[in-house]
Each structure stands twice: as C-alpha cells, then as structure tokens.
PDB file of C-alpha atoms in Angstrom:
ATOM      1  CA  MET A 549      -5.362  13.040   3.258  1.00  0.00           C
ATOM      2  CA  LYS A 550      -2.443  13.683   2.320  1.00  0.00           C
ATOM      3  CA  ILE A 551       0.113  13.135  -0.087  1.00  0.00           C
ATOM      4  CA  LEU A 552       3.818  13.235  -0.021  1.00  0.00           C
ATOM      5  CA  LYS A 553       4.166  16.116  -2.498  1.00  0.00           C
ATOM      6  CA  VAL A 554       8.612  15.326  -3.003  1.00  0.00           C
ATOM      7  CA  LYS A 555       8.797  16.341  -7.202  1.00  0.00           C
ATOM      8  CA  THR A 556      10.573  13.134  -7.478  1.00  0.00           C
ATOM      9  CA  GLU A 557       9.412  11.012 -11.114  1.00  0.00           C
ATOM     10  CA  LYS A 558       9.491   8.201  -8.530  1.00  0.00           C
ATOM     11  CA  ARG A 559       7.298   9.514  -5.913  1.00  0.00           C
ATOM     12  CA  SER A 560       4.833  10.922  -8.579  1.00  0.00           C
ATOM     13  CA  LEU A 561       4.338   7.702 -10.475  1.00  0.00           C
ATOM     14  CA  GLY A 562       4.235   6.365  -6.656  1.00  0.00           C
ATOM     15  CA  ASN A 563       1.753   9.085  -5.818  1.00  0.00           C
ATOM     16  CA  PHE A 564      -0.173   8.104  -8.472  1.00  0.00           C
ATOM     17  CA  GLY A 565      -0.534   4.844  -8.077  1.00  0.00           C
ATOM     18  CA  GLU A 566      -1.315   5.120  -4.672  1.00  0.00           C
ATOM     19  CA  ARG A 567      -4.524   7.445  -6.207  1.00  0.00           C
ATOM     20  CA  ARG A 568      -5.653   4.572  -8.420  1.00  0.00           C
ATOM     21  CA  ALA A 569      -5.581   2.181  -5.821  1.00  0.00           C
ATOM     22  CA  ALA A 570      -7.375   4.247  -3.421  1.00  0.00           C
ATOM     23  CA  TRP A 571      -9.912   5.026  -6.800  1.00  0.00           C
ATOM     24  CA  TYR A 572     -10.065   1.078  -6.884  1.00  0.00           C
ATOM     25  CA  LEU A 573     -10.925  -0.343  -3.724  1.00  0.00           C
ATOM     26  CA  ILE A 574     -13.693   3.089  -3.531  1.00  0.00           C
ATOM     27  CA  ARG A 575     -15.229   1.341  -5.829  1.00  0.00           C
ATOM     28  CA  HIS A 576     -14.838  -2.434  -4.643  1.00  0.00           C
ATOM     29  CA  GLY A 577     -16.895  -0.813  -1.997  1.00  0.00           C
ATOM     30  CA  TYR A 578     -14.098  -0.133   0.488  1.00  0.00           C
ATOM     31  CA  ILE A 579     -13.886   2.823   3.194  1.00  0.00           C
ATOM     32  CA  ILE A 580     -10.215   4.558   3.409  1.00  0.00           C
ATOM     33  CA  ARG A 581      -9.657   5.891   6.481  1.00  0.00           C
ATOM     34  CA  ARG A 582      -5.801   6.941   6.108  1.00  0.00           C
ATOM     35  CA  ARG A 583      -3.507   7.720   3.147  1.00  0.00           C
ATOM     36  CA  ASN A 584       0.179   7.316   4.297  1.00  0.00           C
ATOM     37  CA  TYR A 585      -0.161   6.952   7.852  1.00  0.00           C
ATOM     38  CA  THR A 586       2.973   6.841   9.925  1.00  0.00           C
ATOM     39  CA  GLY A 587       1.196   6.626  13.794  1.00  0.00           C
ATOM     40  CA  GLY A 588       0.992   8.892  16.140  1.00  0.00           C
ATOM     41  CA  GLU A 589       2.563  11.769  16.767  1.00  0.00           C
ATOM     42  CA  ASN A 590       4.685  10.112  19.512  1.00  0.00           C
ATOM     43  CA  GLN A 591       6.119   7.278  17.154  1.00  0.00           C
ATOM     44  CA  SER A 592       9.557   6.712  16.909  1.00  0.00           C
ATOM     45  CA  ALA A 593      10.573   7.613  12.909  1.00  0.00           C
ATOM     46  CA  GLU A 594      11.331   3.752  13.030  1.00  0.00           C
ATOM     47  CA  LEU A 595       8.087   3.194  11.381  1.00  0.00           C
ATOM     48  CA  PRO A 596       7.525   3.026   7.788  1.00  0.00           C
ATOM     49  CA  GLU A 597       4.204   4.520   6.433  1.00  0.00           C
ATOM     50  CA  ILE A 598       1.369   2.804   5.566  1.00  0.00           C
ATOM     51  CA  ASP A 599       0.181   3.995   2.136  1.00  0.00           C
ATOM     52  CA  ILE A 600      -3.351   2.934   2.489  1.00  0.00           C
ATOM     53  CA  ILE A 601      -5.232   1.798   5.581  1.00  0.00           C
ATOM     54  CA  ALA A 602      -9.294   0.776   4.357  1.00  0.00           C
ATOM     55  CA  SER A 603     -11.606  -1.224   5.695  1.00  0.00           C
ATOM     56  CA  LYS A 604     -14.680  -3.321   4.864  1.00  0.00           C
ATOM     57  CA  GLY A 605     -17.746  -4.528   7.212  1.00  0.00           C
ATOM     58  CA  ASP A 606     -15.456  -6.232  10.377  1.00  0.00           C
ATOM     59  CA  THR A 607     -11.646  -5.959   8.305  1.00  0.00           C
ATOM     60  CA  VAL A 608      -8.946  -3.258   8.172  1.00  0.00           C
ATOM     61  CA  ALA A 609      -7.091  -4.030   5.131  1.00  0.00           C
ATOM     62  CA  TYR A 610      -3.937  -2.030   5.980  1.00  0.00           C
ATOM     63  CA  VAL A 611      -2.339  -1.892   1.385  1.00  0.00           C
ATOM     64  CA  GLU A 612       1.380  -1.075   0.147  1.00  0.00           C
ATOM     65  CA  VAL A 613       0.901  -0.095  -3.078  1.00  0.00           C
ATOM     66  CA  LYS A 614       3.425  -0.516  -5.657  1.00  0.00           C
ATOM     67  CA  THR A 615       3.869   1.172  -9.264  1.00  0.00           C
ATOM     68  CA  ARG A 616       5.214  -0.007 -11.822  1.00  0.00           C
ATOM     69  CA  THR A 617       5.959   0.866 -15.682  1.00  0.00           C
ATOM     70  CA  VAL A 618       4.952  -0.831 -18.168  1.00  0.00           C
ATOM     71  CA  GLY A 619       7.359  -1.815 -20.889  1.00  0.00           C
ATOM     72  CA  LYS A 620      10.274  -0.276 -18.515  1.00  0.00           C
ATOM     73  CA  GLU A 621      11.037  -3.939 -17.168  1.00  0.00           C
ATOM     74  CA  HIS A 622      12.079  -6.744 -18.306  1.00  0.00           C
ATOM     75  CA  PRO A 623      10.652  -9.768 -18.929  1.00  0.00           C
ATOM     76  CA  ASN A 624      12.016 -12.038 -15.831  1.00  0.00           C
ATOM     77  CA  GLU A 625      11.753  -8.676 -13.453  1.00  0.00           C
ATOM     78  CA  PRO A 626       9.962  -9.788 -10.614  1.00  0.00           C
ATOM     79  CA  ARG A 627       6.758  -8.798  -9.826  1.00  0.00           C
ATOM     80  CA  PRO A 628       6.234  -4.970  -7.541  1.00  0.00           C
ATOM     81  CA  ALA A 629       5.499  -7.125  -4.860  1.00  0.00           C
ATOM     82  CA  SER A 630       8.304  -8.306  -4.031  1.00  0.00           C
ATOM     83  CA  ALA A 631       9.575  -5.412  -3.359  1.00  0.00           C
ATOM     84  CA  VAL A 632       7.830  -5.920  -0.299  1.00  0.00           C
ATOM     85  CA  THR A 633      10.272  -7.314   1.938  1.00  0.00           C
ATOM     86  CA  PRO A 634      10.325  -9.611   4.975  1.00  0.00           C
ATOM     87  CA  GLU A 635      11.532  -6.993   7.032  1.00  0.00           C
ATOM     88  CA  LYS A 636       9.023  -4.622   5.356  1.00  0.00           C
ATOM     89  CA  MET A 637       5.776  -6.178   6.395  1.00  0.00           C
ATOM     90  CA  GLN A 638       6.781  -6.287  10.242  1.00  0.00           C
ATOM     91  CA  LYS A 639       7.361  -2.754  10.283  1.00  0.00           C
ATOM     92  CA  ILE A 640       3.891  -2.302   8.401  1.00  0.00           C
ATOM     93  CA  MET A 641       1.727  -4.908  10.770  1.00  0.00           C
ATOM     94  CA  GLN A 642       3.819  -2.593  13.661  1.00  0.00           C
ATOM     95  CA  THR A 643       2.646   0.820  12.359  1.00  0.00           C
ATOM     96  CA  ALA A 644      -0.729  -1.282  11.731  1.00  0.00           C
ATOM     97  CA  LEU A 645      -0.652  -2.518  15.414  1.00  0.00           C
ATOM     98  CA  TRP A 646      -0.140   1.355  16.485  1.00  0.00           C
ATOM     99  CA  TYR A 647      -3.224   2.412  14.535  1.00  0.00           C
ATOM    100  CA  SER A 648      -5.391  -0.505  15.173  1.00  0.00           C
ATOM    101  CA  ALA A 649      -5.456  -0.091  19.420  1.00  0.00           C
ATOM    102  CA  TRP A 650      -6.241   3.538  18.640  1.00  0.00           C
ATOM    103  CA  HIS A 651      -8.932   3.540  15.269  1.00  0.00           C
ATOM    104  CA  ALA A 652      -9.951  -0.407  15.032  1.00  0.00           C
ATOM    105  CA  ARG A 653     -10.351  -2.546  17.757  1.00  0.00           C
ATOM    106  CA  ASN A 654     -11.918  -5.384  17.334  1.00  0.00           C
ATOM    107  CA  LYS A 655     -11.877  -5.182  13.836  1.00  0.00           C
ATOM    108  CA  ARG A 656     -10.270  -7.992  11.739  1.00  0.00           C
ATOM    109  CA  MET A 657      -7.020  -6.137  10.292  1.00  0.00           C
ATOM    110  CA  ARG A 658      -5.381  -8.040   7.120  1.00  0.00           C
ATOM    111  CA  PHE A 659      -2.437  -7.234   4.737  1.00  0.00           C
ATOM    112  CA  ASP A 660      -2.363  -6.385   1.017  1.00  0.00           C
ATOM    113  CA  ILE A 661      -0.796  -5.410  -1.884  1.00  0.00           C
ATOM    114  CA  ILE A 662      -1.551  -2.933  -4.481  1.00  0.00           C
ATOM    115  CA  GLU A 663      -0.056  -3.605  -7.607  1.00  0.00           C
ATOM    116  CA  VAL A 664      -0.847  -1.018 -10.436  1.00  0.00           C
ATOM    117  CA  TYR A 665       0.542  -1.090 -13.853  1.00  0.00           C
ATOM    118  CA  VAL A 666       0.559   2.569 -15.661  1.00  0.00           C
ATOM    119  CA  ASN A 667       1.444   2.966 -19.580  1.00  0.00           C
ATOM    120  CA  GLU A 668       3.454   6.041 -20.164  1.00  0.00           C
ATOM    121  CA  LYS A 669       2.673   8.092 -22.892  1.00  0.00           C
ATOM    122  CA  ASN A 670       3.587  11.712 -24.144  1.00  0.00           C
ATOM    123  CA  ARG A 671       3.665  11.993 -20.010  1.00  0.00           C
ATOM    124  CA  ARG A 672       0.117  11.168 -19.740  1.00  0.00           C
ATOM    125  CA  LYS A 673       0.022   8.348 -17.093  1.00  0.00           C
ATOM    126  CA  ARG A 674      -2.828   6.083 -17.756  1.00  0.00           C
ATOM    127  CA  VAL A 675      -3.126   1.907 -16.014  1.00  0.00           C
ATOM    128  CA  ALA A 676      -2.802  -0.627 -17.784  1.00  0.00           C
ATOM    129  CA  GLU A 677      -3.763  -2.954 -14.731  1.00  0.00           C
ATOM    130  CA  ILE A 678      -4.377  -2.976 -11.100  1.00  0.00           C
ATOM    131  CA  ARG A 679      -3.733  -6.166  -9.221  1.00  0.00           C
ATOM    132  CA  HIS A 680      -4.914  -6.506  -5.425  1.00  0.00           C
ATOM    133  CA  LEU A 681      -3.446  -9.362  -3.622  1.00  0.00           C
ATOM    134  CA  ILE A 682      -5.668  -9.978  -0.642  1.00  0.00           C
ATOM    135  CA  GLY A 683      -4.306 -11.111   2.907  1.00  0.00           C
ATOM    136  CA  ALA A 684      -0.741 -10.896   0.558  1.00  0.00           C
ATOM    137  CA  TYR A 685       1.351 -11.718   4.243  1.00  0.00           C
ATOM    138  CA  THR A 686       1.098 -12.592   7.386  1.00  0.00           C
ATOM    139  CA  GLN A 687       2.585 -12.647  11.012  1.00  0.00           C
ATOM    140  CA  ASN A 688       3.284 -16.656  10.034  1.00  0.00           C
ATOM    141  CA  THR A 689       4.708 -15.396   6.792  1.00  0.00           C
ATOM    142  CA  VAL A 690       7.014 -12.798   8.108  1.00  0.00           C
ATOM    143  CA  ARG A 691       8.077 -15.546  10.542  1.00  0.00           C
ATOM    144  CA  ARG A 692       9.387 -18.355   8.233  1.00  0.00           C
ATOM    145  CA  HIS A 693      11.459 -15.837   5.575  1.00  0.00           C
ATOM    146  CA  ARG A 694      13.234 -14.185   9.150  1.00  0.00           C
TER     147      ARG A 694
END
C-alpha cells in the first residue's frame, strides 16, 4: 500500500491520519483493499485519489480521510468533513465506479468520511478521536448541492 511521500507538515499529518483510519477500520472488521487509489493506469489526471478502499461483507466503502490537529482550530471552525466538497464527492464517485467495474462487481458501494483528530505534543502525534461517518454522502447528496 503506497503512501504519498511528499515531505510537508500537512502531508505528514495526512499520512498519519490515513494510517490511523486504516487501523481503525481493520479493528472494526473491515479488510483494506487499497490505499491512495487513483484508478487504472489509463485514467486521466482529473480523477482524485480515494484514500482508503475497504470492504466488509458485501459492501465496499470508499473512504475519504480528513485529519486535523486538536487545539489549532477555533470553536466556530467547521468539521473536517466539510472540506469534502460536492465536486470532490462527484470525482471520488467516478473513481469508485472505475474501481468497482474492475474489482468489486456485485458489491454495494458506500461513501464514508473518517475524521481523525490528533494531539501533537513534542512532535509526537496521538489520536484524540476518530469519527467514522458511515454513508456520509450519496449520488443524491451531490445532486442536491449542485
């Protein structure tokens, strides 16, 4: 499973959150199928990556992970899930359709968001909370916001 290796603080935090989200899913009975999936080799660069593709039973969950540091946000700051715009949802759905056509036929599709909240003390990261938003959006959700 590949993880982007760009050396920025933001990417490092994102990679950490994705690892913790994958571990959370495994502990809750999911099988991780792919991480950082961008579609087939012939796909256009317009399709975004899907952070985690996991399965449980007859359902494949396409998971977007959003990680935030606790204490840096303001009380009125929106939840991390709000960073997943309708446009991004639509693109993730397109990538998911590509994946399901090749790897997950006859499986139910579900689109989840996992919010990972991290405490950072002395450069050591510790997860404060993980929120799994199961079925966070659907095709109908995206249509309503357009």
